[in-house]
Amino acid sequence: MTYSRKDLLDLASCSADEINLILDTAERFRAVSEREVKKVPTLRGYTIVNLFFENSTRTRISFELAEKRLSADIVNFSASTSSVSKGETLLDTVENLLAMKIDMVVMRHGASGAPHFLAKHIPVSVINAGDGTHEHPTQGLLDMLTMRRSLGDLKGRKIVIVGDILHSRVARSNVIGLTKLGAEVVLCGPPSLIPVEIDKLGAKVEFNLNRAVEGADVVNILRLQKERQEGGLLPSLRAYSRDWKVERHHLDMMAESGIIMHPGPMNRGVEIAQDVADGPRSVILEQVLNGVAVRMAILYLLSESSKRLRNTDSSTTETPDTDLPNIGLESA
Ligand code: NCD
């Protein structure tokens, strides 16, 4: 099995096999994070541009660390300090970067579909680090890696996603990826924050939090996205917390080995109680650790597929089906 595409834009276009390949590869890179020397030479000589048009702390740092641990050279670009604020178009910005011979672009953008547009127009790999309210594939993958590490096979597991589903690209990537792996996904939140027709993606909807968390193997709690609330969708923060905050007593209703997740940043006391966030079932910091490994795996797999795409006329040629590729794990 090989990943044979130029880009990683969403999980909707990934097969279950591709998702599993990324997770298996990430598992191997995770071991690198546990070493004293956390750096490998895999992407030596590659230049990666991190294009962030929207604020981000953990995703940006996580990509940056992943790139540095693979020995890539990196350039960080944030829209507020660039010529974009002088009116330059996205394509012009990137054409200029390409002229400087970059090899990959990691992009976060407030507009859904922006990375897809870019990927269509430039010959280098594009990784979507979150586009509007559409998808956040690397977050979906790191969540799945975290779940898999705690629970094993995800087939038939009850995964509950609680909160502001409407504005959440994390929820969309989770639903899409998890249903491909055979999990049972339940979405729970205020009716005004659950998109209509979300069940078409294969998830169930449950408006009662107690019923939703009953027997859950995972409760993944989303941040209430205060910056994306258009008028009228939420009564008040107090009312939101009263009805949707995950608290200690919910933990007793979950499966015995059930885990608590949150993609961050957390609004403590709004969607998640302090003692749930810091309690023994919380794997929130594990998610952060797994995020670096997943991003290393994606960068590596895309670099390999780009090499193959460059070296062949047709994009369908695959390298021999070996066990798992040699990912250059000797220390740099
Ligand atoms: C998420 C995002 O930006 O979509 N955060 C993240 O990447 N860790 C979720 C959020 O902003 O609430």
CSV table of C-alpha atoms and ligand atoms in Angstrom, one decimal:
chain,number,residue,atom,x,y,z
A,1,MET,CA,0.0,0.0,0.0
A,2,THR,CA,1.3,3.4,-0.9
A,3,TYR,CA,-0.1,6.9,-0.6
A,4,SER,CA,0.0,8.0,-4.2
A,5,ARG,CA,-1.4,11.5,-4.3
A,6,LYS,CA,0.1,14.9,-4.5
A,7,ASP,CA,-1.8,16.5,-1.6
A,8,LEU,CA,-3.7,15.9,1.6
A,9,LEU,CA,-6.7,18.1,1.4
A,10,ASP,CA,-9.5,16.3,3.2
A,11,LEU,CA,-10.5,12.9,4.6
A,12,ALA,CA,-13.5,12.7,2.4
A,13,SER,CA,-11.2,11.7,-0.5
A,14,CYS,CA,-9.1,9.3,1.5
A,15,SER,CA,-9.9,5.6,1.6
A,16,ALA,CA,-9.8,3.5,4.8
A,17,ASP,CA,-6.6,2.0,3.6
A,18,GLU,CA,-5.0,5.3,3.1
A,19,ILE,CA,-6.1,6.4,6.6
A,20,ASN,CA,-4.7,3.3,8.1
A,21,LEU,CA,-1.4,3.7,6.2
A,22,ILE,CA,-1.0,7.3,7.6
A,23,LEU,CA,-1.8,6.0,11.1
A,24,ASP,CA,0.6,3.1,10.9
A,25,THR,CA,3.3,5.4,9.6
A,26,ALA,CA,2.6,7.9,12.4
A,27,GLU,CA,3.0,5.1,14.9
A,28,ARG,CA,6.6,4.7,13.8
A,29,PHE,CA,7.3,8.4,13.9
A,30,ARG,CA,5.8,8.6,17.4
A,31,ALA,CA,8.6,6.4,18.5
A,32,VAL,CA,11.1,9.1,17.3
A,33,SER,CA,9.4,11.6,19.7
A,34,GLU,CA,10.3,9.3,22.6
A,35,ARG,CA,14.0,9.3,21.8
A,36,GLU,CA,16.6,11.5,23.2
A,37,VAL,CA,17.6,12.8,19.7
A,38,LYS,CA,14.2,13.5,18.2
A,39,LYS,CA,15.4,14.4,14.7
A,40,VAL,CA,15.7,12.2,11.6
A,41,PRO,CA,17.2,13.2,8.1
A,42,THR,CA,14.1,12.1,6.1
A,43,LEU,CA,13.3,15.5,4.5
A,44,ARG,CA,16.8,17.0,4.4
A,45,GLY,CA,17.0,19.5,1.5
A,46,TYR,CA,13.2,20.0,1.4
A,47,THR,CA,11.8,23.5,1.9
A,48,ILE,CA,8.3,23.7,3.4
A,49,VAL,CA,6.2,26.9,3.6
A,50,ASN,CA,3.7,27.2,6.4
A,51,LEU,CA,1.0,29.6,5.1
A,52,PHE,CA,-1.3,30.6,7.9
A,53,PHE,CA,-4.1,33.0,7.0
A,54,GLU,CA,-5.9,32.3,10.3
A,55,ASN,CA,-4.7,32.3,13.9
A,56,SER,CA,-3.3,29.1,15.2
A,57,THR,CA,-1.0,28.1,18.0
A,58,ARG,CA,-0.9,24.3,18.4
A,59,THR,CA,-1.5,23.3,14.8
A,60,ARG,CA,1.2,25.7,13.5
A,61,ILE,CA,3.7,24.7,16.2
A,62,SER,CA,2.9,21.0,15.7
A,63,PHE,CA,3.6,21.3,11.9
A,64,GLU,CA,6.7,23.3,12.6
A,65,LEU,CA,8.1,20.7,15.0
A,66,ALA,CA,7.2,17.9,12.6
A,67,GLU,CA,9.1,19.6,9.8
A,68,LYS,CA,12.1,20.4,12.0
A,69,ARG,CA,12.2,16.8,13.3
A,70,LEU,CA,12.3,15.6,9.7
A,71,SER,CA,15.2,18.0,9.0
A,72,ALA,CA,13.3,20.2,6.4
A,73,ASP,CA,14.0,23.9,6.0
A,74,ILE,CA,10.9,25.9,6.8
A,75,VAL,CA,9.5,29.3,6.1
A,76,ASN,CA,6.6,30.7,8.2
A,77,PHE,CA,4.2,33.0,6.6
A,78,SER,CA,1.3,34.7,8.5
A,79,ALA,CA,-1.2,36.7,6.5
A,80,SER,CA,-1.3,39.7,8.9
A,81,THR,CA,2.4,40.5,8.4
A,82,SER,CA,2.5,39.8,4.6
A,83,SER,CA,1.7,41.5,1.4
A,84,VAL,CA,-1.7,39.8,1.5
A,85,SER,CA,-2.7,42.7,3.8
A,86,LYS,CA,-1.7,45.0,0.8
A,87,GLY,CA,-4.2,43.3,-1.4
A,88,GLU,CA,-2.1,40.6,-3.1
A,89,THR,CA,-4.1,37.6,-4.3
A,90,LEU,CA,-3.5,34.1,-2.8
A,91,LEU,CA,-2.2,32.8,-6.1
A,92,ASP,CA,0.3,35.7,-6.6
A,93,THR,CA,1.6,35.1,-3.1
A,94,VAL,CA,2.2,31.5,-3.8
A,95,GLU,CA,3.6,32.0,-7.3
A,96,ASN,CA,6.2,34.2,-5.6
A,97,LEU,CA,7.0,31.5,-3.1
A,98,LEU,CA,7.2,28.9,-5.8
A,99,ALA,CA,9.7,31.0,-7.8
A,100,MET,CA,11.9,30.5,-4.7
A,101,LYS,CA,11.7,26.7,-5.3
A,102,ILE,CA,9.7,25.5,-2.4
A,103,ASP,CA,8.7,21.8,-2.1
A,104,MET,CA,5.5,21.8,0.0
A,105,VAL,CA,2.9,24.1,1.4
A,106,VAL,CA,1.0,23.7,4.6
A,107,MET,CA,-2.0,26.0,4.6
A,108,ARG,CA,-4.7,27.2,7.0
A,109,HIS,CA,-7.3,29.5,5.6
A,110,GLY,CA,-10.6,31.0,6.8
A,111,ALA,CA,-12.3,30.1,3.5
A,112,SER,CA,-13.5,26.6,2.9
A,113,GLY,CA,-11.9,25.1,-0.2
A,114,ALA,CA,-8.9,27.5,-0.3
A,115,PRO,CA,-6.3,24.7,-0.1
A,116,HIS,CA,-8.1,22.8,-2.9
A,117,PHE,CA,-7.9,25.8,-5.1
A,118,LEU,CA,-4.2,26.2,-4.4
A,119,ALA,CA,-3.5,22.5,-5.0
A,120,LYS,CA,-5.1,22.7,-8.4
A,121,HIS,CA,-2.9,25.6,-9.4
A,122,ILE,CA,0.5,24.7,-8.1
A,123,PRO,CA,2.7,21.6,-8.8
A,124,VAL,CA,3.9,21.1,-5.2
A,125,SER,CA,2.1,19.2,-2.4
A,126,VAL,CA,-0.5,21.1,-0.4
A,127,ILE,CA,-1.5,20.0,3.1
A,128,ASN,CA,-4.8,21.4,4.5
A,129,ALA,CA,-4.2,22.6,8.1
A,130,GLY,CA,-7.9,23.7,8.4
A,131,ASP,CA,-10.1,25.4,5.9
A,132,GLY,CA,-13.0,27.5,7.2
A,133,THR,CA,-15.7,25.2,8.5
A,134,HIS,CA,-14.9,22.4,6.0
A,135,GLU,CA,-12.2,20.0,7.1
A,136,HIS,CA,-9.1,19.7,9.3
A,137,PRO,CA,-7.8,16.4,8.2
A,138,THR,CA,-4.6,16.3,10.2
A,139,GLN,CA,-6.6,16.9,13.4
A,140,GLY,CA,-9.0,14.1,12.4
A,141,LEU,CA,-6.1,11.8,11.9
A,142,LEU,CA,-4.4,12.6,15.2
A,143,ASP,CA,-7.7,12.1,17.0
A,144,MET,CA,-8.0,8.7,15.3
A,145,LEU,CA,-4.5,7.8,16.2
A,146,THR,CA,-5.1,8.8,19.8
A,147,MET,CA,-8.3,6.7,19.9
A,148,ARG,CA,-6.6,3.7,18.3
A,149,ARG,CA,-3.8,3.8,20.8
A,150,SER,CA,-6.2,3.7,23.7
A,151,LEU,CA,-8.9,1.4,22.4
A,152,GLY,CA,-7.4,-0.7,19.6
A,153,ASP,CA,-9.6,-1.3,16.6
A,154,LEU,CA,-12.2,1.4,16.2
A,155,LYS,CA,-14.8,-0.8,14.4
A,156,GLY,CA,-18.1,-0.6,16.4
A,157,ARG,CA,-16.8,1.8,19.0
A,158,LYS,CA,-19.1,4.5,20.2
A,159,ILE,CA,-17.5,7.9,19.6
A,160,VAL,CA,-19.4,10.9,20.8
A,161,ILE,CA,-18.6,14.4,19.6
A,162,VAL,CA,-20.1,17.1,21.7
A,163,GLY,CA,-20.6,20.8,21.1
A,164,ASP,CA,-20.5,23.3,18.3
A,165,ILE,CA,-20.7,20.9,15.4
A,166,LEU,CA,-21.9,23.5,13.0
A,167,HIS,CA,-18.7,25.5,12.9
A,168,SER,CA,-16.3,22.6,13.5
A,169,ARG,CA,-14.0,21.4,10.7
A,170,VAL,CA,-12.6,19.0,13.4
A,171,ALA,CA,-16.0,17.4,13.8
A,172,ARG,CA,-16.4,17.0,10.0
A,173,SER,CA,-13.0,15.3,9.6
A,174,ASN,CA,-13.7,13.1,12.6
A,175,VAL,CA,-17.1,12.0,11.3
A,176,ILE,CA,-15.8,11.3,7.8
A,177,GLY,CA,-12.6,9.4,9.0
A,178,LEU,CA,-14.2,7.5,11.8
A,179,THR,CA,-17.1,6.2,9.8
A,180,LYS,CA,-14.7,5.0,7.2
A,181,LEU,CA,-13.0,3.0,9.9
A,182,GLY,CA,-16.3,1.5,11.0
A,183,ALA,CA,-16.9,3.4,14.2
A,184,GLU,CA,-20.4,4.5,15.4
A,185,VAL,CA,-20.3,8.3,15.6
A,186,VAL,CA,-22.8,10.2,17.7
A,187,LEU,CA,-23.1,14.0,17.5
A,188,CYS,CA,-24.5,15.9,20.4
A,189,GLY,CA,-25.1,19.7,20.9
A,190,PRO,CA,-27.7,22.4,20.7
A,191,PRO,CA,-30.0,21.9,17.7
A,192,SER,CA,-29.0,25.3,16.4
A,193,LEU,CA,-25.3,24.2,16.3
A,194,ILE,CA,-25.9,20.9,14.5
A,195,PRO,CA,-25.9,21.3,10.7
A,196,VAL,CA,-29.0,19.9,8.9
A,197,GLU,CA,-28.2,16.8,6.8
A,198,ILE,CA,-25.1,16.0,8.9
A,199,ASP,CA,-26.6,12.4,9.2
A,200,LYS,CA,-25.8,12.1,5.4
A,201,LEU,CA,-22.2,11.7,6.5
A,202,GLY,CA,-23.1,8.6,8.5
A,203,ALA,CA,-23.3,10.0,12.0
A,204,LYS,CA,-26.3,9.8,14.4
A,205,VAL,CA,-27.6,12.9,16.2
A,206,GLU,CA,-28.6,12.8,19.9
A,207,PHE,CA,-29.7,16.0,21.5
A,208,ASN,CA,-29.6,14.7,25.1
A,209,LEU,CA,-26.1,14.8,26.6
A,210,ASN,CA,-26.8,12.0,29.2
A,211,ARG,CA,-28.1,9.7,26.6
A,212,ALA,CA,-25.3,10.5,24.2
A,213,VAL,CA,-22.5,9.7,26.6
A,214,GLU,CA,-24.1,6.5,27.8
A,215,GLY,CA,-21.6,3.6,27.1
A,216,ALA,CA,-19.3,5.9,25.0
A,217,ASP,CA,-15.8,4.8,24.3
A,218,VAL,CA,-14.8,8.3,23.5
A,219,VAL,CA,-16.2,11.7,24.3
A,220,ASN,CA,-14.6,14.3,22.1
A,221,ILE,CA,-15.5,17.8,23.3
A,222,LEU,CA,-15.3,20.7,20.9
A,223,ARG,CA,-14.5,24.3,21.6
A,224,LEU,CA,-17.5,26.6,21.5
A,225,GLN,CA,-16.3,28.8,18.6
A,226,LYS,CA,-17.3,32.2,19.9
A,227,GLU,CA,-15.7,34.0,17.0
A,228,ARG,CA,-17.8,32.2,14.4
A,229,GLN,CA,-21.3,32.6,16.1
A,230,GLU,CA,-23.6,34.6,13.9
A,231,GLY,CA,-26.4,36.3,15.9
A,232,GLY,CA,-29.1,34.2,17.4
A,233,LEU,CA,-27.6,30.7,17.3
A,234,LEU,CA,-26.8,30.6,21.0
A,235,PRO,CA,-28.9,31.8,23.9
A,236,SER,CA,-26.0,32.6,26.3
A,237,LEU,CA,-22.7,31.1,27.4
A,238,ARG,CA,-24.4,30.2,30.8
A,239,ALA,CA,-27.2,28.4,29.1
A,240,TYR,CA,-24.7,26.6,26.9
A,241,SER,CA,-22.7,25.4,29.8
A,242,ARG,CA,-25.7,24.3,31.8
A,243,ASP,CA,-26.9,22.0,29.0
A,244,TRP,CA,-23.7,20.9,27.2
A,245,LYS,CA,-20.7,21.1,29.5
A,246,VAL,CA,-19.2,17.7,30.1
A,247,GLU,CA,-18.8,17.2,33.8
A,248,ARG,CA,-17.6,14.5,36.2
A,249,HIS,CA,-20.9,12.7,36.5
A,250,HIS,CA,-20.9,12.1,32.7
A,251,LEU,CA,-17.7,10.1,33.1
A,252,ASP,CA,-19.5,7.4,35.2
A,253,MET,CA,-22.0,6.9,32.3
A,254,MET,CA,-19.2,6.1,29.8
A,255,ALA,CA,-17.7,2.7,29.0
A,256,GLU,CA,-15.3,1.7,31.7
A,257,SER,CA,-12.2,2.4,29.6
A,258,GLY,CA,-13.7,5.4,27.9
A,259,ILE,CA,-11.5,8.5,27.2
A,260,ILE,CA,-12.0,12.2,27.1
A,261,MET,CA,-10.6,14.3,24.2
A,262,HIS,CA,-10.6,17.9,23.1
A,263,PRO,CA,-8.8,19.3,20.1
A,264,GLY,CA,-7.9,22.6,21.9
A,265,PRO,CA,-7.9,25.4,22.6
A,266,MET,CA,-10.2,24.7,25.6
A,267,ASN,CA,-12.7,27.0,27.1
A,268,ARG,CA,-12.4,25.6,30.6
A,269,GLY,CA,-15.7,25.8,32.5
A,270,VAL,CA,-17.7,26.4,29.3
A,271,GLU,CA,-17.7,23.2,27.3
A,272,ILE,CA,-15.5,21.1,29.7
A,273,ALA,CA,-15.3,21.0,33.5
A,274,GLN,CA,-11.8,21.6,35.0
A,275,ASP,CA,-11.7,18.1,36.6
A,276,VAL,CA,-12.7,16.4,33.4
A,277,ALA,CA,-10.0,18.2,31.4
A,278,ASP,CA,-7.3,17.3,34.0
A,279,GLY,CA,-8.7,14.0,35.1
A,280,PRO,CA,-7.3,10.5,34.6
A,281,ARG,CA,-9.5,9.7,31.6
A,282,SER,CA,-8.3,12.8,29.7
A,283,VAL,CA,-5.9,12.1,26.8
A,284,ILE,CA,-5.9,15.7,25.7
A,285,LEU,CA,-2.1,16.1,25.9
A,286,GLU,CA,-1.6,12.7,24.2
A,287,GLN,CA,-3.5,14.2,21.3
A,288,VAL,CA,-0.9,16.9,21.1
A,289,LEU,CA,2.0,14.4,21.1
A,290,ASN,CA,0.3,12.3,18.5
A,291,GLY,CA,-0.3,15.4,16.4
A,292,VAL,CA,3.4,15.8,15.7
A,293,ALA,CA,3.8,12.1,14.7
A,294,VAL,CA,0.8,12.3,12.4
A,295,ARG,CA,2.1,15.4,10.7
A,296,MET,CA,5.6,13.8,10.3
A,297,ALA,CA,3.9,10.8,8.7
A,298,ILE,CA,2.0,12.9,6.3
A,299,LEU,CA,4.9,15.1,5.3
A,300,TYR,CA,7.0,11.9,4.7
A,301,LEU,CA,4.3,10.1,2.7
A,302,LEU,CA,3.7,13.1,0.5
A,303,SER,CA,7.4,13.6,-0.1
A,304,GLU,CA,7.6,10.0,-1.3
A,305,SER,CA,4.5,10.2,-3.5
A,306,SER,CA,5.7,13.5,-5.1
A,307,LYS,CA,9.0,11.8,-5.9
A,308,ARG,CA,7.1,9.0,-7.6
A,309,LEU,CA,4.8,11.4,-9.4
A,310,ARG,CA,7.7,13.3,-10.7
A,311,ASN,CA,9.5,10.2,-11.9
A,312,THR,CA,6.6,8.7,-13.8
A,313,ASP,CA,4.4,9.9,-16.6
A,314,SER,CA,1.3,8.4,-15.1
A,315,SER,CA,0.3,9.0,-11.5
A,316,THR,CA,-0.9,5.5,-11.0
A,317,THR,CA,2.4,3.7,-10.9
A,318,GLU,CA,3.1,2.2,-7.4
A,319,THR,CA,6.3,1.2,-5.8
A,320,PRO,CA,6.6,-2.5,-4.9
A,321,ASP,CA,4.3,-3.5,-2.1
A,322,THR,CA,6.8,-3.9,0.7
A,323,ASP,CA,5.8,-4.1,4.4
A,324,LEU,CA,6.2,-0.4,5.3
A,325,PRO,CA,8.6,2.0,3.7
A,326,ASN,CA,12.0,2.8,5.0
A,327,ILE,CA,11.4,6.2,6.6
A,328,GLY,CA,15.0,7.1,7.3
A,329,LEU,CA,14.7,6.7,11.1
A,330,GLU,CA,18.4,6.8,11.8
A,331,SER,CA,19.1,10.0,13.8
A,332,ALA,CA,20.2,13.1,11.9
B,1,NCD,C1,-9.2,23.6,16.0
B,1,NCD,C2,-9.3,24.4,14.7
B,1,NCD,O1,-8.6,25.3,14.5
B,1,NCD,O2,-10.1,24.0,13.9
B,1,NCD,N1,-8.1,23.7,16.7
B,1,NCD,C3,-7.0,23.1,16.4
B,1,NCD,O3,-6.6,23.0,15.2
B,1,NCD,N2,-6.4,22.4,17.4
B,1,NCD,C4,-10.4,23.7,16.8
B,1,NCD,C5,-10.8,25.0,17.3
B,1,NCD,O4,-10.4,26.1,16.9
B,1,NCD,O5,-11.7,25.0,18.2
